[in-house]
Short mmCIF file of C-alpha atoms in Angstrom, two decimals:
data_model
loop_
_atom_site.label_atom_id
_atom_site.label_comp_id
_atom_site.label_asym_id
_atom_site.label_seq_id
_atom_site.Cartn_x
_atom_site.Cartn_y
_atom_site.Cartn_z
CA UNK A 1 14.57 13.56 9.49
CA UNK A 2 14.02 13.46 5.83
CA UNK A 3 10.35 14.02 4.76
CA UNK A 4 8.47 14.14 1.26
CA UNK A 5 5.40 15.58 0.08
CA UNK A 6 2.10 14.00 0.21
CA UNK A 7 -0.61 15.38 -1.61
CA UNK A 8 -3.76 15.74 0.07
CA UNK A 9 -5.74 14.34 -3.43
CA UNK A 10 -3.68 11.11 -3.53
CA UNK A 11 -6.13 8.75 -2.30
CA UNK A 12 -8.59 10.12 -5.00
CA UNK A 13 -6.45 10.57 -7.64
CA UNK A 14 -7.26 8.65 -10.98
CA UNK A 15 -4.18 6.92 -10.81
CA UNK A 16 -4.50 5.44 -7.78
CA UNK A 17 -7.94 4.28 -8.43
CA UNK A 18 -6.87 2.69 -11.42
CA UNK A 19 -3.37 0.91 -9.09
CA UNK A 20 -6.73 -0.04 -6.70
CA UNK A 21 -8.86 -1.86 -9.52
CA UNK A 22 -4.98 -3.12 -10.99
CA UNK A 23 -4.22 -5.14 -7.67
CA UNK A 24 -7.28 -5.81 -5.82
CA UNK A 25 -6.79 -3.90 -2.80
CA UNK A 26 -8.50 -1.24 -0.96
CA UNK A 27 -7.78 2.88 -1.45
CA UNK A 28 -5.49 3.31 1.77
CA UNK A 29 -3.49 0.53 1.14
CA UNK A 30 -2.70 1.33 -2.11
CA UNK A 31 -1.61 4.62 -0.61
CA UNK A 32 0.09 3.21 2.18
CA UNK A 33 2.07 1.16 -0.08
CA UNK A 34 2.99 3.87 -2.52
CA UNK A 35 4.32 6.25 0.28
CA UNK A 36 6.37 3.37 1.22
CA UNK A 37 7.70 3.11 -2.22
CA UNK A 38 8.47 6.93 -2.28
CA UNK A 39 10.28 6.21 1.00
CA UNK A 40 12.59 3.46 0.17
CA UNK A 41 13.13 5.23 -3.03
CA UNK A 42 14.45 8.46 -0.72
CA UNK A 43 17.06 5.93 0.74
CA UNK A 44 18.09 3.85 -2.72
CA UNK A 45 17.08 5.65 -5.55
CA UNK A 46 17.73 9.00 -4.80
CA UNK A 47 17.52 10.38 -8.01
CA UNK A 48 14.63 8.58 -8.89
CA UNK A 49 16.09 5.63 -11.06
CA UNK A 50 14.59 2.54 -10.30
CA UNK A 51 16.76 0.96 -13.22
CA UNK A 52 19.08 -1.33 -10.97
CA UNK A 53 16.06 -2.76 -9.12
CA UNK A 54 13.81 -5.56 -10.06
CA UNK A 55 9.83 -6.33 -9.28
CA UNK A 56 11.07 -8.51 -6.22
CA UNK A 57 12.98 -5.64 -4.81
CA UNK A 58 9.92 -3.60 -5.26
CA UNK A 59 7.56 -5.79 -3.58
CA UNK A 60 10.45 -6.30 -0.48
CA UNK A 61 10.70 -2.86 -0.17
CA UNK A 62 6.94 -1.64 0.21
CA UNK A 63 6.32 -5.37 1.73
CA UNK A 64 3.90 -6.26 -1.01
CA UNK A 65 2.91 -10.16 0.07
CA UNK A 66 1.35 -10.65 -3.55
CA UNK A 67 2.99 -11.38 -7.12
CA UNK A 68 6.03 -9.13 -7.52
CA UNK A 69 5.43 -8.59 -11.41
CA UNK A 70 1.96 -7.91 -11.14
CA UNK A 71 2.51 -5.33 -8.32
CA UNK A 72 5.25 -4.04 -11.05
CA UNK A 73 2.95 -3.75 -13.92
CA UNK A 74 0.08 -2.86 -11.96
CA UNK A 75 2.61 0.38 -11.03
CA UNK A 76 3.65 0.98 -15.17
CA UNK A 77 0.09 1.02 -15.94
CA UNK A 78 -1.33 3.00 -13.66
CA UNK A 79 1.53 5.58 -14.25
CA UNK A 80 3.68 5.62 -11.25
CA UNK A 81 6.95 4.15 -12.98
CA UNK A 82 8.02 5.19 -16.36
CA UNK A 83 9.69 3.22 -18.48
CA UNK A 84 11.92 4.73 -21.14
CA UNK A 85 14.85 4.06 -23.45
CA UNK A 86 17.17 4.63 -20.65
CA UNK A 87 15.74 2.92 -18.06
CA UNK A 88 12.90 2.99 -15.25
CA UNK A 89 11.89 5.61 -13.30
CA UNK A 90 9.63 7.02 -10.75
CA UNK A 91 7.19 9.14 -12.34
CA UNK A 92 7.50 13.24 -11.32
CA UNK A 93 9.71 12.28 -8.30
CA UNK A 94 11.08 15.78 -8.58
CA UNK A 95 7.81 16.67 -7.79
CA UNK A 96 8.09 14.77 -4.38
CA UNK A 97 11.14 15.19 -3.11
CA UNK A 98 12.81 17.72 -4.82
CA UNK A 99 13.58 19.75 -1.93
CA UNK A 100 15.26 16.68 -0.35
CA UNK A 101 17.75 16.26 -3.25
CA UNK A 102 18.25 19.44 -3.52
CA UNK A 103 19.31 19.58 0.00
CA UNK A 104 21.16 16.88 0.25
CA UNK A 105 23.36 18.00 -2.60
CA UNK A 106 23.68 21.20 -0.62
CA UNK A 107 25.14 19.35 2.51
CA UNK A 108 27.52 17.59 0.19
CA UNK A 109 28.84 20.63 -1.59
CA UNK A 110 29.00 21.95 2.24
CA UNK A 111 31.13 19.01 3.29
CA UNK A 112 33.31 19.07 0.88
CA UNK A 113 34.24 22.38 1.32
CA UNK A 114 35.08 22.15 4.81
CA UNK A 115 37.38 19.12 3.94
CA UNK A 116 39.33 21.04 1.90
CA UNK A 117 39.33 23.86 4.05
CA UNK A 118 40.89 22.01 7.13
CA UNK A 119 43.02 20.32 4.62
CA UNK A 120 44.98 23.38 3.47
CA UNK A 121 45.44 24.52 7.10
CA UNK A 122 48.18 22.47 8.85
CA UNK A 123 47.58 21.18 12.17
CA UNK A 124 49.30 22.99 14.99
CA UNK A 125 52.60 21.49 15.70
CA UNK A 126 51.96 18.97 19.29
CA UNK A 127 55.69 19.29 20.56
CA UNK A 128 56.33 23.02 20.27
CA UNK A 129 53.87 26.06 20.12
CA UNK A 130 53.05 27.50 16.42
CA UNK A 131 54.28 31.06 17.29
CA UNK A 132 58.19 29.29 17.97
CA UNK A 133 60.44 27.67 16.15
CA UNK A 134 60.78 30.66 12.78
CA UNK A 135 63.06 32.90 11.17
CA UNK A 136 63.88 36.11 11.25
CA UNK A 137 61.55 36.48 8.40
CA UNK A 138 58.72 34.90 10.30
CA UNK A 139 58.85 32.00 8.28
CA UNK A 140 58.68 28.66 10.55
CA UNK A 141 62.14 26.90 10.58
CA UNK A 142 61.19 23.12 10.16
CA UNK A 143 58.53 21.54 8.56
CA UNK A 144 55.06 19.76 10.63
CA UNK A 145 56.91 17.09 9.95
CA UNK A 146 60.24 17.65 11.25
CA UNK A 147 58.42 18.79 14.58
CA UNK A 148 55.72 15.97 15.19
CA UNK A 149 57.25 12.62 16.18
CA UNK A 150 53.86 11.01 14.88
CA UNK A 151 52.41 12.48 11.83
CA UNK A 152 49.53 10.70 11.78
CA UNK A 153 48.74 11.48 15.42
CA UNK A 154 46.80 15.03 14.11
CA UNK A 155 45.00 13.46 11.37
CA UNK A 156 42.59 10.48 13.34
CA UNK A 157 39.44 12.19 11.61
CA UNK A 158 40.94 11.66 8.33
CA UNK A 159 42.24 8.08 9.11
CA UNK A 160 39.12 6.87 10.25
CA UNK A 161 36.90 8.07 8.21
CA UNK A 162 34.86 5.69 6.10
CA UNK A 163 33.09 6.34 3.42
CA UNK A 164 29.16 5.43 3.05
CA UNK A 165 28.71 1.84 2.36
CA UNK A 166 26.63 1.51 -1.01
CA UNK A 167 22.69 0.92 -0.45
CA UNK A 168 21.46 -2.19 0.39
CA UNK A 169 19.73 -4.12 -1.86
CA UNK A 170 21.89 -3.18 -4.65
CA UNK A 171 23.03 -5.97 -7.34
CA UNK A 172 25.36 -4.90 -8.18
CA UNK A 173 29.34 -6.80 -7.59
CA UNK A 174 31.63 -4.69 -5.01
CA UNK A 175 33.97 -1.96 -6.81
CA UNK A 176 37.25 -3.53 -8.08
CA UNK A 177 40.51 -2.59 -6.22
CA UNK A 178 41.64 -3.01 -3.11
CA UNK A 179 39.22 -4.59 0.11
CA UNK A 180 37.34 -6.32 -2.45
CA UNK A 181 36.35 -9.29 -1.53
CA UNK A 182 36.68 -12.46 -3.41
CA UNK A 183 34.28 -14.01 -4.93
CA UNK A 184 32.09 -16.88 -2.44
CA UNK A 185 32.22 -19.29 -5.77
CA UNK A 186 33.99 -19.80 -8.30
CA UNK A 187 33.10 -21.60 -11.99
CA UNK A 188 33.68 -24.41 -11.24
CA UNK A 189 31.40 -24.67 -8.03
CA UNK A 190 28.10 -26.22 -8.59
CA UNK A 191 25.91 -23.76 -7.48
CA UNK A 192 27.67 -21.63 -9.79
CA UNK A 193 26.91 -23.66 -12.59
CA UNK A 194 23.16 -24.17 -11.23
CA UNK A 195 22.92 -20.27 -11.27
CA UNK A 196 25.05 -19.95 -14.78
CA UNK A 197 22.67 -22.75 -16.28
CA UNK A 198 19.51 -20.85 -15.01
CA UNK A 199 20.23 -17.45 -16.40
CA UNK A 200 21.19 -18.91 -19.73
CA UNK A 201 17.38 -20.70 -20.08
CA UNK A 202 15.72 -16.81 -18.06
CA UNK A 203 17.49 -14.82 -21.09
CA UNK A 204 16.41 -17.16 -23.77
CA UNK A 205 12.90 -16.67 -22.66
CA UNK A 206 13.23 -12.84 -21.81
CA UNK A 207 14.47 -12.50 -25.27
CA UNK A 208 11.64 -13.52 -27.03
CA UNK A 209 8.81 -12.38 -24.54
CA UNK A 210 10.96 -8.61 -25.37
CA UNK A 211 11.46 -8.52 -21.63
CA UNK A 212 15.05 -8.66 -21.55
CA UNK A 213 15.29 -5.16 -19.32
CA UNK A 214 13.87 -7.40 -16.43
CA UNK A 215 16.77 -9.45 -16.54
CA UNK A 216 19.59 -7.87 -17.64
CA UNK A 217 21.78 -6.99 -14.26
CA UNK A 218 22.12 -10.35 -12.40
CA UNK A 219 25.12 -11.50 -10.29
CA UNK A 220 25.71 -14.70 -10.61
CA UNK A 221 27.16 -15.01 -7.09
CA UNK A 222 24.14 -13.88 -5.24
CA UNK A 223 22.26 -16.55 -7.54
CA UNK A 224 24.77 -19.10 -6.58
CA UNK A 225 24.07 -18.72 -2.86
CA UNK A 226 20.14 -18.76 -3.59
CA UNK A 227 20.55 -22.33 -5.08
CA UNK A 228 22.99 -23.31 -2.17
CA UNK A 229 20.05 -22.13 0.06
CA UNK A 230 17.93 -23.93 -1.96
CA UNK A 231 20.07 -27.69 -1.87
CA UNK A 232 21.50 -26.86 1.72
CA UNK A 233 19.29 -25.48 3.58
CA UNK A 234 15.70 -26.00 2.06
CA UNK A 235 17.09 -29.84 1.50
CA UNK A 236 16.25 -29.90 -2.03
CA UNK A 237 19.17 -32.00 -2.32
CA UNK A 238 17.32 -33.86 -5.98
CA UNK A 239 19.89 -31.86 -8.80
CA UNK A 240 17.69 -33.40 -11.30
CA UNK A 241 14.52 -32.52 -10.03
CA UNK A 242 15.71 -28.76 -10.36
CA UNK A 243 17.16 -28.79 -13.61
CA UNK A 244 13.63 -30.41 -15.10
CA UNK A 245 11.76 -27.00 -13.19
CA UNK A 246 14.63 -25.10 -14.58
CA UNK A 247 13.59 -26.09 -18.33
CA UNK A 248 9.39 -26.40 -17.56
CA UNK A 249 9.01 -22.93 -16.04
CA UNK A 250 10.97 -21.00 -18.73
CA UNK A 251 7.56 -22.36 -21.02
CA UNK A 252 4.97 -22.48 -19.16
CA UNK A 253 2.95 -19.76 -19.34
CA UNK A 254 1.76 -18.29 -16.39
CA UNK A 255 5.49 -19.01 -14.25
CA UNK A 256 7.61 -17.68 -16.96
CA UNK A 257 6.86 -13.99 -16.10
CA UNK A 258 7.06 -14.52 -12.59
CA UNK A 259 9.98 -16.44 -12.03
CA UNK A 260 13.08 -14.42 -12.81
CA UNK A 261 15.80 -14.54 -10.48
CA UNK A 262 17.22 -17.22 -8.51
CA UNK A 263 15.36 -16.06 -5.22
CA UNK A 264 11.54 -15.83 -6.72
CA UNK A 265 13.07 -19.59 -8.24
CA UNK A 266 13.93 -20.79 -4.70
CA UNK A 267 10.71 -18.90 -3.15
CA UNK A 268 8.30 -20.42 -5.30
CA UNK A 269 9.92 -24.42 -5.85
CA UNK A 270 7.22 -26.00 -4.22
CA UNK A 271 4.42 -24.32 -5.99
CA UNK A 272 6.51 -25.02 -9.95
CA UNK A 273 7.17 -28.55 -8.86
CA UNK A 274 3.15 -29.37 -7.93
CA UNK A 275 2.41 -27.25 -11.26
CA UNK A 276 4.67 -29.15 -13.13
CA UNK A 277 3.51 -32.35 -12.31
CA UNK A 278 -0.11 -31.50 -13.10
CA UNK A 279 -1.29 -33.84 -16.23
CA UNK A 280 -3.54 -31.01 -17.24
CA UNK A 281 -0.69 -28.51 -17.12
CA UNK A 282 -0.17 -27.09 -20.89
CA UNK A 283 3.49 -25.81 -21.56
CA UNK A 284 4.05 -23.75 -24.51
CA UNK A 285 7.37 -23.41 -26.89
CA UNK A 286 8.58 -20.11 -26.87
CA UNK A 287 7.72 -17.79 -29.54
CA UNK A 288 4.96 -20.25 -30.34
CA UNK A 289 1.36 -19.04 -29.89
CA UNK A 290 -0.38 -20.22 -27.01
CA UNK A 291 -3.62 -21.46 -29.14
CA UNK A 292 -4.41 -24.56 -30.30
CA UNK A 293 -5.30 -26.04 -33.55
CA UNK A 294 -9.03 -27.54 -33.47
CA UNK A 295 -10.61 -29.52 -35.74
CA UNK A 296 -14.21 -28.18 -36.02
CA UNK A 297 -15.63 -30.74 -38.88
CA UNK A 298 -14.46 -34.35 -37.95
CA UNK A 299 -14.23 -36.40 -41.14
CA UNK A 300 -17.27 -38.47 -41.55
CA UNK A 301 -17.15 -42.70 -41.01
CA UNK A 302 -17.70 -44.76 -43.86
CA UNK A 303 -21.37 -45.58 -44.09
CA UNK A 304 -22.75 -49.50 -44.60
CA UNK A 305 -24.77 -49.71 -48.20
CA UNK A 306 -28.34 -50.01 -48.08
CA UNK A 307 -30.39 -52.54 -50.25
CA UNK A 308 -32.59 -51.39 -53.15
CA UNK A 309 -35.90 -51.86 -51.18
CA UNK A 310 -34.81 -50.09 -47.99
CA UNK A 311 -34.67 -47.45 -50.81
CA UNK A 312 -38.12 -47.66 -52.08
CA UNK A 313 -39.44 -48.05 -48.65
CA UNK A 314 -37.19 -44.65 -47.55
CA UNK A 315 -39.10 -42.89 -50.85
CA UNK A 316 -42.65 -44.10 -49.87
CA UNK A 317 -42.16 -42.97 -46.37
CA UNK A 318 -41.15 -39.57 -47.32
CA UNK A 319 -44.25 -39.29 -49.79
CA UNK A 320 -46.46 -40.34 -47.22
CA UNK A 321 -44.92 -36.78 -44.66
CA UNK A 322 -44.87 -34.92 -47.85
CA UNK A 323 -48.69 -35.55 -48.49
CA UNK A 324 -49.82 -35.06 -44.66
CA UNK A 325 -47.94 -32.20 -44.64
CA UNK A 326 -50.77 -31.25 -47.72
CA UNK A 327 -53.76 -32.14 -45.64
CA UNK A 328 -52.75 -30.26 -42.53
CA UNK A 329 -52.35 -27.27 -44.61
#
């Protein structure tokens, strides 16, 4: 069974404290959850790059019930991912399970030699006995072929061997070549166009929030079958009802960081259509600031003229304070 290390200071450690204080949770879930990232990172990220995996396959795979980019930034802040120029990455995973990859690279190198050991030793002939059948220079007469009726009766390990399938989870489309399959929808299907349409407004907004690494490996077919889920079998069957969430939650400000995919779309269209149809609800352009313009000095009304002996009366009033004013002194 494959194992990692786990420190013995990790539930103290500033870092986790800060992931704690981040999310709102208490010190051993916050551990709990990280050794479940380390884990699912052993099985899909072997090497540590977290590049080809969003915040919502984050939060599915350490079963985070909370928002998925908050968990995510809550994880870049407090230092456990690191993002670079080439990517994302768990921080020191060396340090964790660097005896596991360099293990498992062991076994492979193993493997593979024993392949092409057994590969460059022919199989022992079925019909006649190895030692028979060769010439006076002990060479044998007639080829493995020549003497097996069914050549590929001695090779069933290396007909049926199938190679790993790729890890699941992963976005990315099915290697082209033969046994691919085709693709569920084409173009011209709706859905298609739903996802197509969706992804067009995501990377206009990812653009110019500078957040375009979130969203840059989609496939459009797994979005497709996210908005069939949504029409089919959530019976959001009102096309125009999505489309007008489709433009609102690329502005507004709060759902534009958390809804990037077609499944966090589908997963939270109940909670954008109530928030959309909130009077109060303030949208914003993007690229615009979110403040508004307030106008601290309202201009003044036009005031009604006074008659000459309101004046007087106004002047002896005030002479009258002024002079009390005297006495009291």
């Amino acid at each position: 069974m494959a194992w990692i290390e786990s420190h013995q200071g990790t539930d103290r450690h500033p870092k986790t404290r800060k992931l704690c204080r981040k999310l709102g949770i208490s010190t051993p879930a916050a551990v709990g959850h990280l050794h479940m990232f380390w884990w699912w990172a052993m099985d899909f990220a072997q090497d540590g790059d977290i590049s080809r995996y969003g915040p919502d396959d984050i939060a599915d795979a350490i079963e985070w019930d909370g928002d998925s980019m908050q968990l995510y930034t809550a994880l870049v802040e407090a230092g456990f991912i690191d993002e670079t120029e080439a990517g994302r990455a768990i921080h020191d995973w060396y340090a964790y399970a660097g005896r596991l990859i360099e293990r498992r690279a062991a076994d492979a190198e193993r493997k593979r030699n024993s392949r092409s050991v057994k590969k460059s030793v022919p199989p022992p002939s079925i019909s006649c006995p190895p030692d028979v059948q060769r010439t006076g220079e002990g060479q044998r007469a007639e080829s493995i072929r020549d003497l097996n009726p069914n050549p590929n009766l001695n090779h069933k390990e290396e007909n049926t061997y199938c190679p790993e399938p790729p890890p699941a989870g992963q976005d990315d489309p099915p290697p082209s070549g033969k046994g691919k399959k085709p693709d569920k929808y084409d173009p011209d299907n709706t859905y298609y166009k739903m996802a197509v349409y969706f992804k067009g407004k995501v990377d206009e907004m990812a653009k110019g929030e500078g957040i375009e690494h979130l969203t840059a490996r989609s496939n459009m077919q797994t979005w497709a079958d996210d908005f069939r889920k949504l029409v089919e079998l959530d019976k959001q069957s009102d096309t125009r009802l999505i489309q007008d969430v489709m433009d609102w939650v690329v502005k507004d400000n709060f759902w534009c960081r958390n809804v990037l995919s077609a499944e966090s779309f589908r997963k939270q269209f109940g909670k954008l259509v109530l928030a959309m149809r909130k009077p109060d609800r303030q949208s914003r352009p993007a690229g615009r600031s979110d403040k508004q313009s307030i106008d601290i000095v309202k201009p003044q009304e036009d005031v009604e003229g006074i008659s000459q002996a309101e004046v007087d009366e106004l002047m002896r009033l005030a002479e009258r304070m002024e002079s009390g004013k005297g006495e009291q002194r």
